[in-house]
XYZ file of C-alpha atoms in Angstrom:
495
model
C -31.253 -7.573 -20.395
C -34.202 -5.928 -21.149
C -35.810 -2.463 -21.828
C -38.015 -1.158 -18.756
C -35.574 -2.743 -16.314
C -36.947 -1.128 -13.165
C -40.969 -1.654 -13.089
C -42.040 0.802 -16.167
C -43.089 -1.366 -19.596
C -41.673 -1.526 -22.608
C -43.866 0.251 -24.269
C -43.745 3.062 -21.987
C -40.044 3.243 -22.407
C -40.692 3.682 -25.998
C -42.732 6.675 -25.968
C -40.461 8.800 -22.944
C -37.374 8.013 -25.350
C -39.334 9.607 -28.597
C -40.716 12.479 -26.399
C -37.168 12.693 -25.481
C -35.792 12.754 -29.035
C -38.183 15.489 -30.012
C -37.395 17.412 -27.384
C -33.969 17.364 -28.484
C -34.684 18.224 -32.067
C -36.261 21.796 -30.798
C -33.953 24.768 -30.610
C -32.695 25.561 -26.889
C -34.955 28.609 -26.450
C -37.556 26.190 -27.794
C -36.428 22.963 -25.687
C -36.079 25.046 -22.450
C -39.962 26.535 -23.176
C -40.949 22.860 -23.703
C -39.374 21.254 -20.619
C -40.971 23.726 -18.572
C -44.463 22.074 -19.598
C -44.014 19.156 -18.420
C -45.056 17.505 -15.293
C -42.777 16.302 -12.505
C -43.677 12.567 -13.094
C -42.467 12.948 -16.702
C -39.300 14.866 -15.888
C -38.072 12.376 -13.342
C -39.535 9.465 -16.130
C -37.548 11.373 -18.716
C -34.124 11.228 -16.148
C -34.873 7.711 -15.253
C -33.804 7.047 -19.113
C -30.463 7.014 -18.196
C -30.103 4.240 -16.414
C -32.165 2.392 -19.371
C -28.615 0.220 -20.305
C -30.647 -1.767 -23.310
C -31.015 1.853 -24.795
C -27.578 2.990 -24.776
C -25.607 -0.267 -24.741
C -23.824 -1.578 -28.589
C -25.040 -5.308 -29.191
C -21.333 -6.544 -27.868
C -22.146 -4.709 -24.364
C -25.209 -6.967 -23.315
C -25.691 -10.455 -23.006
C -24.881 -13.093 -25.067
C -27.788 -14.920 -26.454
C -28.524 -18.236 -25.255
C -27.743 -20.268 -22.556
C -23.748 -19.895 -21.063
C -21.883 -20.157 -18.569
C -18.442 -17.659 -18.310
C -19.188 -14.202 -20.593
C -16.049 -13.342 -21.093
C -14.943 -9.624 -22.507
C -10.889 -9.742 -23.345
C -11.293 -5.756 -25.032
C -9.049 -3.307 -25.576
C -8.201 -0.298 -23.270
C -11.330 1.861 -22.546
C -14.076 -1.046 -24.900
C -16.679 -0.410 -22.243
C -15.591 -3.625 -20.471
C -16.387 -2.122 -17.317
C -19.571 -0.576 -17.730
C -21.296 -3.711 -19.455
C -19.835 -6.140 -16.498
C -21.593 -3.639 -13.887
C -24.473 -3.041 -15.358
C -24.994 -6.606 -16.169
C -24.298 -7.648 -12.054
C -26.810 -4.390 -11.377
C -29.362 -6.975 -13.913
C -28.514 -10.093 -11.781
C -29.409 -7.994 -8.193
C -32.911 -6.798 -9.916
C -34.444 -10.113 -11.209
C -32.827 -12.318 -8.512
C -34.349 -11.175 -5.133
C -32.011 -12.774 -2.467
C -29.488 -14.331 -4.455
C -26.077 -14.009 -3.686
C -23.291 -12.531 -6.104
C -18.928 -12.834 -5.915
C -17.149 -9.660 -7.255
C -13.195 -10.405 -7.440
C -10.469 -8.142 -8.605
C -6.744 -8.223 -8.708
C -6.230 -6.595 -5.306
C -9.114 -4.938 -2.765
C -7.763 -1.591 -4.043
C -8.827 -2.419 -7.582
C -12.008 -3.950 -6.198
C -13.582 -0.719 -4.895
C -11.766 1.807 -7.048
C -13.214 0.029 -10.424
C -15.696 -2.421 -9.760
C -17.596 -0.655 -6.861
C -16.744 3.370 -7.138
C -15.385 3.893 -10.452
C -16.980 6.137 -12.921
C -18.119 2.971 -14.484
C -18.780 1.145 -11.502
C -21.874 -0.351 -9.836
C -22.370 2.459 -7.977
C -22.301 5.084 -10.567
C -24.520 2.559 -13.108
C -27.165 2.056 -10.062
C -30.447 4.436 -10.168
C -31.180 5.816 -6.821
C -33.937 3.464 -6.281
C -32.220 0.309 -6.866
C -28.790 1.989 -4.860
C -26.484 -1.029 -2.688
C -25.539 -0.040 0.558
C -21.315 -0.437 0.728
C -20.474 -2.244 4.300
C -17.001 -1.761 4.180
C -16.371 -3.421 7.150
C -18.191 -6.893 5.860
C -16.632 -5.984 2.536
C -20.118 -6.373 0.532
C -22.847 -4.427 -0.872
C -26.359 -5.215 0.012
C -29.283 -4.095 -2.643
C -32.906 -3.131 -1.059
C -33.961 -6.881 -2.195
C -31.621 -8.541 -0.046
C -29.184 -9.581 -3.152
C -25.566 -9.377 -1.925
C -22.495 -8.987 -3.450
C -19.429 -10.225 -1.686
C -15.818 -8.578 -2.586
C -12.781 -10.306 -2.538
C -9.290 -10.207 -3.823
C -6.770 -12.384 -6.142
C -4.283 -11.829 -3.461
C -6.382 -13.920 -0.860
C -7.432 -16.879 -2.379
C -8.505 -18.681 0.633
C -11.266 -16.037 1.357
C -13.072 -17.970 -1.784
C -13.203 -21.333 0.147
C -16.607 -22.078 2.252
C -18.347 -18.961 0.063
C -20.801 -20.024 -2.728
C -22.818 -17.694 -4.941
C -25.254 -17.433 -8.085
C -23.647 -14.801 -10.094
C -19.991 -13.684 -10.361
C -18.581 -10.743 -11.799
C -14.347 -10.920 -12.190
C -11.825 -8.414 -13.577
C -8.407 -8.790 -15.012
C -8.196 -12.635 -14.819
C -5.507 -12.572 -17.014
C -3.674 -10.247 -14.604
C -3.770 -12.183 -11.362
C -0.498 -13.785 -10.607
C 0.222 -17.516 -11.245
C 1.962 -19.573 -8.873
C 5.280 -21.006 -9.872
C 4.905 -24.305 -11.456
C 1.090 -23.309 -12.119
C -0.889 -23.191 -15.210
C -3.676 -20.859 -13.376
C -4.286 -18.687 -10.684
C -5.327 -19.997 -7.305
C -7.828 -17.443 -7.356
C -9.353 -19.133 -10.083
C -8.516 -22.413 -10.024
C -9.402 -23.345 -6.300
C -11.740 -20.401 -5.913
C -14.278 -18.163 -7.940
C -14.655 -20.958 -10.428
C -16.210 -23.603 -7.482
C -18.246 -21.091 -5.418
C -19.928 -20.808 -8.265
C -22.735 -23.679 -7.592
C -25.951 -21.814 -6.366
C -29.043 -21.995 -8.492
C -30.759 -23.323 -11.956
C -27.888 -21.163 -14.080
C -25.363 -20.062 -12.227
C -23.303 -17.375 -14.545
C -19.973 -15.271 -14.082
C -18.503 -12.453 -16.593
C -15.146 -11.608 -16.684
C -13.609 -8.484 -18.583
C -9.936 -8.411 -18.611
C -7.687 -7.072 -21.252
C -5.717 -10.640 -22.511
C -2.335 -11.129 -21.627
C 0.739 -13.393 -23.849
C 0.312 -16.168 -21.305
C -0.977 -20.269 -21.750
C -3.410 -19.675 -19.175
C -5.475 -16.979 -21.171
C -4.230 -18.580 -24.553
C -5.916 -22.000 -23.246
C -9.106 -19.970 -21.774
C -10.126 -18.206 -24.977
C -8.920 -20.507 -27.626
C -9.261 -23.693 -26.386
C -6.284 -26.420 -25.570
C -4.017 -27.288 -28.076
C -4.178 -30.324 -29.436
C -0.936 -33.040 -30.527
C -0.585 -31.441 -33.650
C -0.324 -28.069 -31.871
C -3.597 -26.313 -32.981
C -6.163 -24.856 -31.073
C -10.269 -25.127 -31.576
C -10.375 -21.328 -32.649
C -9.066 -20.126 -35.760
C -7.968 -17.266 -36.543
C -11.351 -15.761 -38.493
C -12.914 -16.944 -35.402
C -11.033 -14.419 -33.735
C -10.902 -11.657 -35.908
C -14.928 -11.967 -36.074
C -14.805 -10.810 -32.221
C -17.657 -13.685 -31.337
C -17.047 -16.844 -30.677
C -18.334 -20.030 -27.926
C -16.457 -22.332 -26.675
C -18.776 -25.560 -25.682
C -18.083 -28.706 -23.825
C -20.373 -31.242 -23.641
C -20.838 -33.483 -20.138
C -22.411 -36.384 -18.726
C -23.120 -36.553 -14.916
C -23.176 -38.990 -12.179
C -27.003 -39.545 -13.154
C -25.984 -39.849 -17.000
C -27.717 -36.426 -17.665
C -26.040 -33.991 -20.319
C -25.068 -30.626 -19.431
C -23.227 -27.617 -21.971
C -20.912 -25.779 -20.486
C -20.620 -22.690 -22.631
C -17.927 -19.658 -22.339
C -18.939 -16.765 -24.492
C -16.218 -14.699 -25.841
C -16.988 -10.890 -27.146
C -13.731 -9.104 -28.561
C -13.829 -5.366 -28.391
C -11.463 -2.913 -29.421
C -10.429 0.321 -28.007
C -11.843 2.382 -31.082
C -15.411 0.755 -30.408
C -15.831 3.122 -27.147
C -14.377 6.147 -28.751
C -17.230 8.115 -28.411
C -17.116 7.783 -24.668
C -13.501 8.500 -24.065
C -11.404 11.360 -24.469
C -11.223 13.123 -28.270
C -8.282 11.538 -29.817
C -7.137 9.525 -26.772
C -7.689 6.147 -28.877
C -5.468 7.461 -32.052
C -2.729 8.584 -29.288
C -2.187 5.166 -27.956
C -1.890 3.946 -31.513
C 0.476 6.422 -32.449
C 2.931 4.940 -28.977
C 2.206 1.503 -29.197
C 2.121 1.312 -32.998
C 3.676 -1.903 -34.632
C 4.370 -3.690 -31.471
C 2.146 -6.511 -29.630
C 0.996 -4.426 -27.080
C -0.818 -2.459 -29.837
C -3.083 -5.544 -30.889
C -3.236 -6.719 -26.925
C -4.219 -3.722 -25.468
C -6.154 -2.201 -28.134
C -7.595 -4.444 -30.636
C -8.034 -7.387 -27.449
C -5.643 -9.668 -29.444
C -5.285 -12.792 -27.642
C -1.563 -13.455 -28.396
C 0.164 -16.901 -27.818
C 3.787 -17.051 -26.496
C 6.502 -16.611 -29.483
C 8.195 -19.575 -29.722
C 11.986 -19.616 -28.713
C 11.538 -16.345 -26.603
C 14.038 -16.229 -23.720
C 11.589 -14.625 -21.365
C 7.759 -15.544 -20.660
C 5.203 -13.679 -18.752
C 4.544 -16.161 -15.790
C 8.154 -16.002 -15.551
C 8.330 -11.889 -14.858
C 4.846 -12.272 -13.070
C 6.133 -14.618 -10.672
C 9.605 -12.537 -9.558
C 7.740 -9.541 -9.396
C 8.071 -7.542 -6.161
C 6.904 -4.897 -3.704
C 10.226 -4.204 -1.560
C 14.024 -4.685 -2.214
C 16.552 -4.779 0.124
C 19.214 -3.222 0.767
C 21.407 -2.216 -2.011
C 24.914 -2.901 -2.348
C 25.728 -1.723 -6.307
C 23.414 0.118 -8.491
C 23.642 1.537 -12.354
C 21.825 2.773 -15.059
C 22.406 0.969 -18.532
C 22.356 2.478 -21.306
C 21.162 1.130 -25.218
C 21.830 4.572 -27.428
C 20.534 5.551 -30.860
C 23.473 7.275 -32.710
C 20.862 9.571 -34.740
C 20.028 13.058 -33.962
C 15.760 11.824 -35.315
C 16.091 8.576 -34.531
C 12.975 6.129 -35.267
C 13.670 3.751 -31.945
C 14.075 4.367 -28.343
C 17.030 4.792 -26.526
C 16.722 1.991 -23.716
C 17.396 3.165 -20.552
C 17.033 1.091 -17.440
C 17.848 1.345 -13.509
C 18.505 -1.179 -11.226
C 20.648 -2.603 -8.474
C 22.821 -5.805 -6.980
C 21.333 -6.148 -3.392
C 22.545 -7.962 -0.174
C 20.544 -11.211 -0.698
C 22.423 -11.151 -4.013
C 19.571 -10.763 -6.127
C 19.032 -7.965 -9.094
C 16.030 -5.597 -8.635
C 15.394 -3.857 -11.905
C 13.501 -0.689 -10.652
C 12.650 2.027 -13.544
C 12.207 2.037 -17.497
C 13.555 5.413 -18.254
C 13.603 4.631 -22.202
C 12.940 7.484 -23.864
C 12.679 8.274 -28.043
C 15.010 11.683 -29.296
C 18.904 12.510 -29.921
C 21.858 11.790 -28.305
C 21.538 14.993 -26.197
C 18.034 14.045 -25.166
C 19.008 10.386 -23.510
C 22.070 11.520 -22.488
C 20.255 14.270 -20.212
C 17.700 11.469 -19.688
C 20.038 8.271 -17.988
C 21.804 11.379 -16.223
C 18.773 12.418 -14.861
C 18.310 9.020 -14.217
C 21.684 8.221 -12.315
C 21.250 11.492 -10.116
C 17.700 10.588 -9.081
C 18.564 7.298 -7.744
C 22.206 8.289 -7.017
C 23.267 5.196 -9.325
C 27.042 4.309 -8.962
C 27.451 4.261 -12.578
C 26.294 4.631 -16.322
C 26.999 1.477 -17.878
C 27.540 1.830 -21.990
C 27.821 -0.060 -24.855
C 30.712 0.922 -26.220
C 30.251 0.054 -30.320
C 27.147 2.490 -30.675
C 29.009 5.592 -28.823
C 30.671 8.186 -30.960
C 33.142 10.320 -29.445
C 30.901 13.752 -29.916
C 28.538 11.763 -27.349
C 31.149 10.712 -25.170
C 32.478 14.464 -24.721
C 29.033 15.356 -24.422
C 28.022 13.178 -21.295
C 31.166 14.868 -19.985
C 29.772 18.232 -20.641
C 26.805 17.958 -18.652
C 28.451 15.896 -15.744
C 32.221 16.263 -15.425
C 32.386 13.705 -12.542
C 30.460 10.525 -13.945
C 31.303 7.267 -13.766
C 31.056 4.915 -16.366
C 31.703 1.327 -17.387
C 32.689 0.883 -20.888
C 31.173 -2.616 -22.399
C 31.853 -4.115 -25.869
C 28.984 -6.377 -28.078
C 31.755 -9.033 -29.036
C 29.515 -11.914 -28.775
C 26.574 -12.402 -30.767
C 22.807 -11.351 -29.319
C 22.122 -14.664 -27.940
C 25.177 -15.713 -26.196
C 24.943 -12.144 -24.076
C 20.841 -12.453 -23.625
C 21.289 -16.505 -22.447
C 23.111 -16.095 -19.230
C 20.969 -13.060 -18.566
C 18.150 -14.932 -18.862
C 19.203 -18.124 -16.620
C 19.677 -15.439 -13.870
C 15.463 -15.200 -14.076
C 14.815 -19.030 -14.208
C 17.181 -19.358 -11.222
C 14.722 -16.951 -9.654
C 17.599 -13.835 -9.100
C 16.102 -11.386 -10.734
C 13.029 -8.972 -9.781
C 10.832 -6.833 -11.591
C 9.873 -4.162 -8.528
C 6.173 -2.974 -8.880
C 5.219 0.092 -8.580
C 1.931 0.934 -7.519
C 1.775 4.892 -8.703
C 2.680 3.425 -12.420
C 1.517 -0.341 -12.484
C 2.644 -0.736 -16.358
C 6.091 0.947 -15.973
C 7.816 -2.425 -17.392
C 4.955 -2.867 -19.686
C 6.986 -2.092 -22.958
C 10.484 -3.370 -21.907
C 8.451 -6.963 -20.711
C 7.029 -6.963 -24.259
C 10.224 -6.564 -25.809
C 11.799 -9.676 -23.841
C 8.598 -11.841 -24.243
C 8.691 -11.290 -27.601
C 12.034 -11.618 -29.044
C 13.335 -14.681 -30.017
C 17.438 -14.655 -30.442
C 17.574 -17.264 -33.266
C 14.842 -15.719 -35.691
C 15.069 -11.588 -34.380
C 17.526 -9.684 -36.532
C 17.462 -6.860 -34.381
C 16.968 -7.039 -30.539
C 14.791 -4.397 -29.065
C 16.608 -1.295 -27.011
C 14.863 -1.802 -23.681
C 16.178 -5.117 -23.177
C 19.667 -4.292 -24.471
C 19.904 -2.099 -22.292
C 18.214 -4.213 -19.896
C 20.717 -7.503 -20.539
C 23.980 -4.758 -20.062
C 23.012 -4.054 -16.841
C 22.189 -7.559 -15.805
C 25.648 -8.491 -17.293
C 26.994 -5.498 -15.719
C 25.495 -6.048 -12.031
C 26.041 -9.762 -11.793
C 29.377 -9.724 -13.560
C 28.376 -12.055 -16.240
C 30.284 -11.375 -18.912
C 33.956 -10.270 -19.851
C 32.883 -7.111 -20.722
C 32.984 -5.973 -16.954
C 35.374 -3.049 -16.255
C 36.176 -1.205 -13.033
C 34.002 2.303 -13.575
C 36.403 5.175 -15.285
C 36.143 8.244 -13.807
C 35.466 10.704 -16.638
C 37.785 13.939 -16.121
């Protein structure tokens, strides 16, 4: 990318942006008199600065050096992936009259709320004299040069076959659902990554926050090998740069590199661009857990070994719709401390006719006994749950008589931790590879099982001395729903 983007020189860049600087550096009684001086050409010159990227950009925000082929961003929350992906497709439209360009996003909804009309978005990065026209109806933007950019959605694969394009620009890989018995999306695997084909250098960037999967594990760090290790080492990583090269021979015996250029970026990097304190708020929430170094340090993280749960497995039972629900509860995982330093876990769901479980909310919330106690009531009213299911080795009395306090007519079911953590987690976890229970999504809070799916992708019953409260809680109900376990009572109406 370079300075002077849009027909001035470099060198007249140079001089608006130290006019500009001086300018600033005058008092406002002082900058005001100045401004007023100068002509209309240099005032609209002066505003064209913004749109300037080189100026503005940090170093990990353009272009890798060299010759590549995938530019890949895996950042934290809020890095500036966005920006830096549309400013770089706004680059491609400029220099390549005519040529055509593939945006793809998780869902259409995602494609025009971030990539096309977010506050980061090609629209909002374009300077009014370089603006696409949106066809909604032909889902693509067209730039005055005849480039156009074609939109198109994870969700419909097949759209991607016949299409074939220069440039691509692709968000969230590591979000898009894989197929059961898949190691990659189809949207990837059958589709961006062949339409790809038009041109000297065709090129594609993808900013996506990384995900514990062996998809994005294999994409940024390279297959493992016999022994189990992987081409990029951990100071790779840490450095936040690295390439990963392959070398090939065609038909015609000619050699080709194949180059994917990774740029790490944490959350803290954009700081000055987001909201005061925002950054040191998610640390405080997400401190000490993986989620911390995958959502804001960009941490590609590889599946714990021994885990009951993995990603593709929750990715692939997720759903939109249950049906129709024949026995519901809300299990409960208390703290027995009135300042406790770990969550209560707190989780809804239900048993429905096609004799599946649906677990629906994460209630889990961080205080005293009064505090979740209100909170899974709250929870068991809202949803009208039939019952509050409890372990009963954690409850104290004074808790007991206080649930009855604030609701004389619950129900509960009483269940006792006899067995260790892994022969009550196992079963639980055979009901997901048998493909009985559901994650529901919910669109209005897409990362509502973010936290509790980190817990179960994460903990490993043979090496974890303590499991994690969201997926007690979550493994009660289960038990409790599917009538797993011994544990099982009738509910007891509290009088």
């Amino acid at each position: 990318m370079r300075v002077g983007r849009f027909g001035r020189s470099e060198e007249q860049i140079r001089k608006l942006l130290a006019l500009s600087k001086r300018i600033n550096a005058l008092e406002p009684a002082a900058r005001r008199a100045a401004i007023s001086q100068l002509s209309e050409n240099t005032l609209t010159a002066l505003r064209s600065l913004r749109y300037e990227w080189h100026l503005w950009a940090r170093p990990a925000q353009l272009a890798p050096d060299g010759p590549w082929r995938w530019w890949v961003m895996p950042g934290g929350r809020g890095s500036g992936k966005t920006r830096a992906a549309a400013e770089q497709v706004i680059e491609w439209a400029e220099t390549n009259p005519g040529s055509r360009i593939c945006l793809l996003g998780r869902d259409a909804g995602s494609v025009r709320r971030i990539m096309i009309e977010g506050e980061s978005g090609i629209i909002a990065c374009s300077p009014p004299w370089f603006m696409p026209r949106v066809r909604k109806t032909d889902k693509k933007l067209v730039w005055p040069n005849d480039t156009i950019a074609e939109m198109h959605s994870a969700e419909e694969p097949d759209t991607l076959r016949g299409p074939q394009y220069h440039f691509a620009w692709v968000t969230e890989l590591f979000h898009f659902q894989i197929p059961r018995r898949e190691k990659e999306p189809t949207a990837w695997r059958e589709g961006v990554k062949l339409t790809l084909r038009l041109g000297k250098n065709p090129q594609g960037i993808i900013d996506s926050s990384p995900r514990s999967t062996q998809f994005c594990a294999d994409f940024l760090l390279g297959p493992e090998d016999e022994r189990g290790h992987r081409p990029i080492t951990r100071e790779m990583m840490e450095s936040g740069s690295w390439d990963i090269t392959q070398k090939l021979t065609d038909h015609e015996g000619n050699e080709h590199v194949y180059t994917i250029a990774v740029r790490r970026g944490r959350s803290e990097d954009n700081a000055a661009n987001l909201a005061p304190g925002i950054v040191a708020e998610w640390r405080h929430e997400l401190k000490g857990t993986r989620l911390e170094a995958q959502e804001l340090d960009g941490e590609i993280l590889v599946k714990v070994a021994g885990a009951l749960w993995s990603t593709e497995i929750l990715d692939n039972l997720r759903v939109n719709e249950i049906p129709r629900v024949v026995k519901s509860a809300v299990a409960i995982d208390p703290t027995r401390s009135n300042t406790p330093v770990d969550e209560a876990g707190i989780i809804y769901g239900a048993l429905c006719e096609d004799g599946h479980v649906y677990i629906i909310d994460d209630l889990s919330t961080k205080g005293s006994p009064t505090k979740w106690a209100k909170a899974a009531l709250s929870a068991r009213n809202l949803y009208s749950a039939g019952v509050l299911v409890l372990e009963k080795n954690r409850l104290e009395d004074r808790t007991l008589s206080l649930i009855r306090a604030i609701d004389p007519a619950v129900k509960w079911v009483m269940v006792t931790a006899t067995d260790g953590k892994m022969p009550r987690a196992e079963p639980v976890s055979a009901m997901y590879e048998l493909g009985k229970v559901h994650h529901v999504f919910d669109p209005k809070d897409p990362r509502k099982f973010a936290r509790l799916e980190d817990e179960m992708i994460s903990y490993n019953p043979r090496t974890s001395p303590v499991s994690p409260n969201r997926m007690d809680a979550l493994v009660w109900l289960v038990t409790y729903l599917f009538d797993l376990g011994r544990e099982a009572r009738k509910p007891i109406s509290v009088l």
